[in-house]
Short mmCIF file of C-alpha atoms and ligand atoms in Angstrom, two decimals:
data_model
loop_
_atom_site.label_atom_id
_atom_site.label_comp_id
_atom_site.label_asym_id
_atom_site.label_seq_id
_atom_site.Cartn_x
_atom_site.Cartn_y
_atom_site.Cartn_z
CA MET A 64 -0.04 0.00 -0.25
CA LYS A 65 1.33 3.69 -0.77
CA LEU A 66 1.78 5.93 2.57
CA ALA A 67 -1.04 8.19 1.01
CA GLN A 68 -3.57 5.48 1.49
CA ILE A 69 -2.00 4.23 4.65
CA TYR A 70 -2.82 7.46 6.57
CA ALA A 71 -5.83 7.95 4.57
CA GLN A 72 -7.29 4.49 5.48
CA ALA A 73 -6.02 4.42 9.01
CA THR A 74 -8.65 3.90 11.78
CA ARG A 75 -6.22 4.06 14.66
CA PRO A 76 -3.24 5.92 14.87
CA VAL A 77 -0.16 4.56 12.38
CA PHE A 78 3.01 3.43 13.75
CA SER A 79 5.94 3.19 12.10
CA PHE A 80 9.53 2.07 12.52
CA GLU A 81 13.18 3.36 10.73
CA VAL A 82 16.13 0.70 10.99
CA PHE A 83 19.21 1.64 9.41
CA PRO A 84 21.63 -0.45 7.77
CA PRO A 85 24.75 -1.38 10.34
CA LYS A 86 28.51 -1.06 9.61
CA THR A 87 29.86 -3.69 10.62
CA GLU A 88 28.90 -7.48 10.06
CA ILE A 89 28.53 -8.13 14.35
CA ALA A 90 25.86 -5.40 14.04
CA TYR A 91 24.26 -6.98 10.79
CA GLU A 92 23.71 -10.13 12.60
CA ASN A 93 22.22 -8.38 15.04
CA LEU A 94 19.82 -6.38 13.33
CA LYS A 95 18.87 -9.80 11.36
CA GLN A 96 18.24 -11.16 14.61
CA VAL A 97 16.03 -8.03 15.76
CA LEU A 98 13.75 -7.76 12.80
CA PRO A 99 11.42 -10.63 13.48
CA GLN A 100 10.87 -8.91 17.18
CA LEU A 101 10.27 -5.77 15.72
CA VAL A 102 7.81 -7.23 13.16
CA GLY A 103 6.49 -9.00 15.93
CA LEU A 104 5.49 -5.71 16.82
CA ARG A 105 2.71 -5.48 14.13
CA PRO A 106 4.59 -1.94 12.59
CA ASP A 107 2.24 -0.35 9.80
CA PHE A 108 5.21 0.00 7.95
CA MET A 109 8.69 0.52 8.60
CA THR A 110 11.30 2.22 6.88
CA VAL A 111 15.16 1.42 5.81
CA THR A 112 17.58 4.51 6.06
CA TYR A 113 20.27 5.03 3.07
CA GLY A 114 23.72 4.59 3.90
CA ALA A 115 26.12 7.47 4.02
CA LEU A 116 28.07 6.07 0.73
CA GLY A 117 29.10 2.84 -0.23
CA SER A 118 28.65 -1.01 1.32
CA THR A 119 25.79 0.56 3.39
CA GLN A 120 23.37 1.66 0.56
CA GLU A 121 23.43 -1.82 -0.79
CA ARG A 122 22.39 -3.05 2.73
CA THR A 123 19.48 -0.63 2.38
CA LEU A 124 17.83 -2.36 -0.44
CA GLU A 125 19.00 -5.74 0.90
CA ILE A 126 17.47 -5.46 4.27
CA ALA A 127 14.52 -3.68 2.75
CA THR A 128 13.65 -6.34 0.23
CA SER A 129 14.04 -8.90 3.77
CA ILE A 130 11.73 -7.21 5.36
CA HIS A 131 9.16 -6.91 2.52
CA ARG A 132 9.57 -10.60 1.55
CA GLN A 133 9.86 -12.33 4.39
CA PHE A 134 8.09 -10.81 6.47
CA GLN A 135 5.52 -9.10 4.28
CA VAL A 136 5.64 -6.02 6.20
CA GLU A 137 5.00 -2.37 4.18
CA THR A 138 8.45 -1.14 3.34
CA VAL A 139 9.83 2.14 2.96
CA CYS A 140 13.10 2.96 1.46
CA HIS A 141 15.02 6.01 2.03
CA LEU A 142 17.00 7.49 -0.99
CA THR A 143 19.44 9.94 -0.72
CA CYS A 144 21.29 12.12 -3.63
CA VAL A 145 24.51 12.06 -2.13
CA GLY A 146 27.41 10.83 -4.54
CA ALA A 147 24.92 10.34 -7.11
CA SER A 148 23.67 11.28 -10.84
CA ARG A 149 20.65 11.33 -12.34
CA PRO A 150 21.07 8.02 -13.88
CA GLN A 151 23.05 6.42 -10.97
CA ILE A 152 19.44 7.59 -9.00
CA ASP A 153 17.28 6.09 -11.64
CA GLN A 154 19.11 2.44 -11.67
CA VAL A 155 18.26 2.77 -7.64
CA LEU A 156 14.80 3.50 -8.07
CA ASP A 157 14.63 1.05 -10.94
CA ARG A 158 16.51 -1.81 -8.28
CA ILE A 159 13.46 -0.58 -5.83
CA ARG A 160 10.56 -0.83 -7.64
CA GLN A 161 11.59 -4.42 -8.96
CA GLU A 162 11.81 -5.91 -5.22
CA GLY A 163 8.08 -4.68 -5.33
CA ILE A 164 8.76 -1.55 -2.87
CA HIS A 165 5.89 0.92 -3.59
CA ASN A 166 7.45 3.99 -1.11
CA LEU A 167 10.39 5.97 -0.70
CA VAL A 168 11.58 8.51 1.89
CA ALA A 169 13.33 11.15 -0.72
CA LEU A 170 16.30 13.21 0.74
CA ARG A 171 18.92 14.94 0.09
CA GLY A 172 21.69 13.64 2.67
CA ASP A 173 23.84 15.18 4.45
CA PRO A 174 27.25 16.19 3.18
CA PRO A 175 30.07 13.35 3.83
CA GLN A 176 32.66 13.34 6.07
CA GLY A 177 35.18 16.05 5.57
CA GLN A 178 33.03 18.02 3.44
CA SER A 179 31.49 21.35 5.15
CA SER A 180 28.55 21.56 2.66
CA PHE A 181 26.54 19.93 0.50
CA VAL A 182 28.05 19.94 -3.49
CA PRO A 183 26.20 17.90 -5.56
CA VAL A 184 27.91 15.66 -8.18
CA ALA A 185 27.29 16.28 -11.73
CA ASN A 186 24.12 15.65 -13.08
CA GLY A 187 23.08 15.24 -9.60
CA PHE A 188 20.42 16.95 -7.33
CA ALA A 189 21.10 19.57 -5.10
CA HIS A 190 18.10 19.62 -3.03
CA ALA A 191 15.35 17.07 -2.19
CA ASN A 192 12.51 18.77 -3.91
CA GLU A 193 14.67 18.21 -7.11
CA LEU A 194 14.99 14.64 -6.65
CA VAL A 195 11.25 14.45 -5.97
CA ALA A 196 10.43 16.19 -9.16
CA HIS A 197 12.37 14.31 -11.29
CA ILE A 198 11.16 11.17 -9.88
CA ARG A 199 7.49 12.37 -10.40
CA GLU A 200 8.43 13.65 -14.21
CA ARG A 201 9.90 10.43 -14.89
CA GLU A 202 6.88 8.17 -13.63
CA ARG A 203 4.88 10.49 -15.99
CA ARG A 204 6.94 9.83 -18.87
CA LEU A 205 7.29 6.34 -18.67
CA GLY A 206 4.20 5.69 -17.66
CA LEU A 207 5.42 3.85 -14.00
CA ASP A 208 2.78 3.14 -11.44
CA PRO A 209 3.94 6.37 -9.01
CA PHE A 210 5.86 5.60 -5.63
CA GLY A 211 4.23 6.89 -2.51
CA ILE A 212 7.12 9.79 -1.15
CA GLY A 213 7.91 11.11 2.26
CA VAL A 214 10.12 13.79 2.56
CA ALA A 215 11.72 15.13 5.96
CA GLY A 216 10.63 18.01 7.91
CA TYR A 217 12.70 19.92 10.67
CA PRO A 218 10.14 21.14 13.84
CA GLU A 219 13.11 23.07 15.08
CA GLY A 220 14.80 24.06 11.43
CA HIS A 221 17.53 22.32 9.63
CA LEU A 222 20.87 22.95 10.78
CA GLU A 223 21.67 24.99 7.58
CA SER A 224 18.81 27.25 7.10
CA PRO A 225 18.15 30.68 8.60
CA ASP A 226 15.18 30.53 9.96
CA LEU A 227 12.03 27.99 9.97
CA ALA A 228 10.03 30.61 7.67
CA THR A 229 12.86 29.64 5.26
CA ASP A 230 12.81 26.08 5.94
CA LEU A 231 8.95 25.52 5.37
CA LEU A 232 9.25 27.54 2.43
CA HIS A 233 11.42 24.54 1.35
CA LEU A 234 9.39 21.87 2.57
CA LYS A 235 6.17 23.64 0.78
CA ARG A 236 8.63 23.05 -2.26
CA LYS A 237 8.77 19.12 -1.74
CA VAL A 238 5.69 18.66 -1.04
CA ASP A 239 4.33 20.59 -4.14
CA ALA A 240 6.76 18.49 -5.86
CA GLY A 241 5.02 15.72 -5.22
CA ALA A 242 5.79 14.61 -1.87
CA ASP A 243 2.79 12.75 -0.56
CA MET A 244 3.66 12.74 3.54
CA VAL A 245 6.60 14.61 5.93
CA VAL A 246 8.46 12.38 8.58
CA THR A 247 10.15 15.16 11.24
CA GLN A 248 13.46 15.07 12.63
CA LEU A 249 13.45 13.82 16.22
CA PHE A 250 12.53 16.54 19.38
CA TYR A 251 11.87 16.13 22.46
CA ASP A 252 9.68 19.10 23.24
CA ASN A 253 6.61 18.81 21.94
CA ARG A 254 5.95 22.76 21.13
CA HIS A 255 8.38 22.72 19.08
CA PHE A 256 6.44 19.89 16.73
CA PHE A 257 2.93 22.14 17.20
CA ARG A 258 4.53 25.05 16.67
CA PHE A 259 5.65 23.72 13.14
CA GLU A 260 2.27 22.02 11.96
CA GLN A 261 0.47 24.72 12.52
CA ALA A 262 3.11 27.19 10.39
CA ALA A 263 3.02 24.20 7.96
CA ARG A 264 -0.61 24.54 7.60
CA ALA A 265 -0.52 27.93 7.69
CA ALA A 266 1.94 27.96 4.95
CA GLY A 267 -0.18 24.86 2.38
CA ILE A 268 1.61 21.82 3.15
CA LEU A 269 -1.78 19.60 3.68
CA VAL A 270 -0.47 16.42 3.33
CA PRO A 271 0.36 14.68 7.03
CA ILE A 272 2.81 15.79 9.03
CA ILE A 273 4.11 12.75 11.25
CA PRO A 274 6.31 13.18 14.48
CA GLY A 275 9.79 11.11 14.51
CA LEU A 276 10.02 10.24 18.06
CA LEU A 277 13.53 8.76 19.18
CA PRO A 278 13.29 6.73 22.32
CA ILE A 279 16.68 7.38 24.69
CA LEU A 280 18.55 4.35 25.35
CA SER A 281 21.86 6.31 26.74
CA ALA A 282 22.50 9.52 27.76
CA LYS A 283 25.82 9.97 26.01
CA GLN A 284 24.16 8.83 23.20
CA ILE A 285 21.48 11.18 23.15
CA LEU A 286 23.50 13.96 23.90
CA ARG A 287 25.84 13.23 20.54
CA ILE A 288 22.86 12.95 18.51
CA THR A 289 20.70 16.42 19.77
CA SER A 290 24.30 18.12 19.53
CA LEU A 291 24.84 16.93 15.85
CA SER A 292 21.11 18.63 15.10
CA ARG A 293 18.93 21.74 16.23
CA CYS A 294 17.31 19.46 19.03
CA GLU A 295 16.40 21.31 22.25
CA MET A 296 16.27 18.87 25.37
CA PRO A 297 14.34 19.76 27.89
CA PRO A 298 15.99 20.89 31.46
CA ASP A 299 14.12 18.66 33.18
CA LEU A 300 15.09 15.91 31.19
CA LEU A 301 18.39 16.68 31.22
CA ARG A 302 18.10 16.46 34.82
CA GLU A 303 16.64 13.42 34.77
CA LEU A 304 19.55 11.85 32.18
CA GLU A 305 21.90 13.13 34.96
CA THR A 306 20.67 11.20 37.62
CA ALA A 307 21.33 7.84 35.22
CA GLY A 308 24.53 8.79 34.65
CA ASP A 309 26.25 5.40 32.58
CA ASP A 310 23.60 3.30 33.90
CA PRO A 311 21.88 2.13 30.58
CA ALA A 312 18.85 0.38 31.96
CA ARG A 313 18.24 3.41 34.27
CA ALA A 314 18.53 6.09 31.03
CA GLU A 315 16.39 3.55 29.04
CA ALA A 316 13.20 3.23 31.63
CA ILE A 317 13.62 7.10 31.37
CA GLY A 318 13.91 6.92 27.73
CA ILE A 319 10.44 4.09 27.72
CA ARG A 320 8.80 6.94 30.51
CA GLN A 321 9.38 10.20 28.15
CA THR A 322 8.51 8.58 24.99
CA VAL A 323 5.30 7.35 26.07
CA GLN A 324 4.05 10.75 27.44
CA GLN A 325 5.18 12.70 24.31
CA ALA A 326 3.30 10.60 22.28
CA GLN A 327 0.33 10.36 24.27
CA GLU A 328 0.25 14.03 24.06
CA LEU A 329 0.89 14.13 20.34
CA LEU A 330 -1.77 11.47 19.87
CA GLY A 331 -4.34 13.52 22.15
CA ARG A 332 -3.90 16.31 19.89
CA GLY A 333 -4.74 14.10 16.58
CA VAL A 334 -1.59 13.51 15.15
CA PRO A 335 -1.90 10.34 12.19
CA GLY A 336 0.80 8.44 13.46
CA ILE A 337 4.14 8.33 15.16
CA HIS A 338 7.27 7.28 13.55
CA PHE A 339 9.99 5.66 16.01
CA TYR A 340 13.66 5.67 15.10
CA VAL A 341 14.10 2.26 16.60
CA PHE A 342 17.76 2.16 16.73
CA ASN A 343 17.99 -1.11 15.63
CA LYS A 344 16.58 -2.60 18.92
CA ALA A 345 13.46 -3.64 20.22
CA THR A 346 12.87 -4.54 23.98
CA HIS A 347 12.02 -0.95 24.93
CA LEU A 348 10.20 -0.27 21.66
CA SER A 349 7.64 -3.39 22.74
CA ARG A 350 7.05 -1.67 26.26
CA ILE A 351 6.56 1.77 24.71
CA LEU A 352 3.72 -0.02 22.74
CA GLN A 353 2.46 -2.07 24.89
CA GLU A 354 1.51 1.24 27.00
CA LEU A 355 0.43 3.25 23.60
CA ARG A 356 -1.61 0.48 22.42
CA GLY A 357 -3.74 0.04 25.81
CA SER A 358 -3.91 3.97 26.25
CA PRO A 359 -6.91 5.90 25.07
CA GLN A 360 -5.42 7.85 22.56
CA ASP A 361 -5.04 4.64 20.64
CA GLN A 362 -8.89 4.83 19.90
CA TRP A 363 -8.84 7.88 18.52
CA HIS A 364 -11.28 7.53 15.11
CA SER A 365 -13.31 4.98 17.16
CA GLN A 366 -14.24 7.83 19.29
CA GLY A 367 -14.61 10.05 16.56
P1 LIG B 448 16.70 19.43 1.95
O1 LIG B 448 15.25 19.59 1.47
O2 LIG B 448 17.48 19.32 0.41
O3 LIG B 448 17.03 20.59 2.85
C1 LIG B 448 18.18 20.92 2.87
C2 LIG B 448 18.47 22.06 3.51
O4 LIG B 448 18.54 23.06 2.10
C3 LIG B 448 17.67 22.77 4.23
O5 LIG B 448 18.22 24.01 5.26
C4 LIG B 448 16.66 23.76 3.41
O6 LIG B 448 15.81 24.63 3.94
C5 LIG B 448 17.11 24.34 2.72
N1 LIG B 448 16.50 23.94 1.13
C6 LIG B 448 15.95 23.02 0.54
N2 LIG B 448 15.49 23.03 -0.99
C7 LIG B 448 16.05 23.84 -0.89
C8 LIG B 448 16.17 24.80 -2.31
N3 LIG B 448 15.26 24.09 -3.44
N4 LIG B 448 16.94 25.83 -2.49
C9 LIG B 448 17.42 26.22 -1.40
N5 LIG B 448 17.26 26.11 -0.12
C10 LIG B 448 17.01 24.36 -0.31
N6 LIG B 448 20.20 11.20 6.01
C11 LIG B 448 20.85 10.08 4.94
O7 LIG B 448 22.04 10.00 4.67
N7 LIG B 448 20.35 8.85 5.06
C12 LIG B 448 18.62 8.66 5.01
O8 LIG B 448 18.34 8.03 5.05
C13 LIG B 448 17.96 9.63 6.17
N8 LIG B 448 16.88 9.67 6.16
C14 LIG B 448 16.35 10.73 7.08
C15 LIG B 448 14.83 10.68 7.59
C16 LIG B 448 14.36 11.75 8.43
C17 LIG B 448 12.88 11.66 8.37
C18 LIG B 448 15.10 13.05 8.73
C19 LIG B 448 14.44 13.72 9.31
C20 LIG B 448 16.53 12.97 7.83
C21 LIG B 448 17.07 12.08 7.16
N9 LIG B 448 18.18 11.99 6.78
C22 LIG B 448 18.92 11.33 6.16
C23 LIG B 448 19.26 13.48 7.24
C24 LIG B 448 19.39 14.35 6.01
O9 LIG B 448 19.87 13.84 4.84
C25 LIG B 448 19.77 15.74 6.21
O10 LIG B 448 19.13 16.40 7.55
C26 LIG B 448 20.23 16.52 5.61
O11 LIG B 448 20.96 17.46 6.05
C27 LIG B 448 18.76 17.61 4.64
O12 LIG B 448 18.00 16.36 4.00
P2 LIG B 448 16.82 17.06 3.36
O13 LIG B 448 16.00 16.04 2.79
O14 LIG B 448 16.01 17.44 4.04
O15 LIG B 448 17.12 17.97 2.25
#
C-alpha cells in the first residue's frame, strides 16, 4: 500500500519504525535477530535509511527487501542524492521498484565526511525537492506506477536554514513537487512540533505530518545526537538523565516513560501516527507500544 493510502485508510494511529543499515558484520547479524521482534510489534510500515556511501547503501535495499518479502510488512526505502548522478539515482529507483517496494523517503542527505557544505555531483541534485520532482517527472514520462513519497521536516529548523520560515518554504517546494507526507526530525519538546505543524498548515502544506520520535537508550548517545542537530532537550529531562549517569537500564527506563508521555500528548492532539527511530532495538519499543496501544489515545478514530 502507498503511504498516502496508509494514512487515509487508518482507523487508529499509524505506528512506523525506522531501522538503519549497520556498518559492521556483527551489528548486521544483530539486526537480523531483531527484525522478527520488530515485525512482531505489528508496525504499519517500516523504513530503512540510506547509508552515507558504499556498502551500507547496498544493505538498505537488502534489508528493505527482506522486511518486505520475508515478513510481508509494508516497507519504505530511504534514498539520498549524495554522490549520485541522475542515471545512478534512476538505477536505484528501478531496483527498488523491481523488489516490489512502493514507497520512498526522498532526501538530499548530509555532506560526506570532511565536507562542510553539500556539493551535488555532476548531473545530480542539489536539494530534495529536485529529487522528488525528478521521480514524478520520470514516472509520468515512462507511465510508471507512482511511488508513495515521504520527505523530511524539521520542527526546530534544519541546521543550514537561517530560520523556520525559510525552511518551511523549502518544505512546501518538496510537497508541491509531489511528496505525499512529511516525517519529522527527532524532537523532545512537543511545543516545537505543534508550532511547526501550525506554521506548515498556514504555509499551505496539507499532507500528513508525522512526528519522528527517538526513545532515549543512553544519556551519552542522546547528548551526542542532539548536539549534531538543532534539537533542544527540555531541562527537566536533561536533569533526570544526569541522574542515570552511565547506567543504560536507568536511561532506558527514563526514555520509555518520556516517549510514552510525548507520544500520548501528540496522539491526544490528533497526529495521524508516530514514526519511531528504533535504533535497531526492539525491547524498549515493545514496552512503549504496549502502553500506547492500551491508552485511550489509540482509539481516536473510533471515538470520532
Ligand atoms: P533538503 O530538503 O534539500 O534541505 C536541506 C537544506 O536546504 C535545508 O536547510 C533547506 O531549508 C534548504 N533547501 C531545501 N530546498 C532548497 C532549495 N530548493 N533551495 C535552497 N535551499 C533549499 N540522511 C541520510 O543520509 N540517509 C537517510 O536515510 C536519512 N533519512 C532521514 C529521514 C528523516 C525523517 C530525516 C528528518 C532526516 C534524514 N536524513 C537522512 C538526514 C538528512 O539527509 C539531512 O537532514 C540533510 O541535511 C537534509 O536532507 P533534506 O532531504 O531535508 O534536504
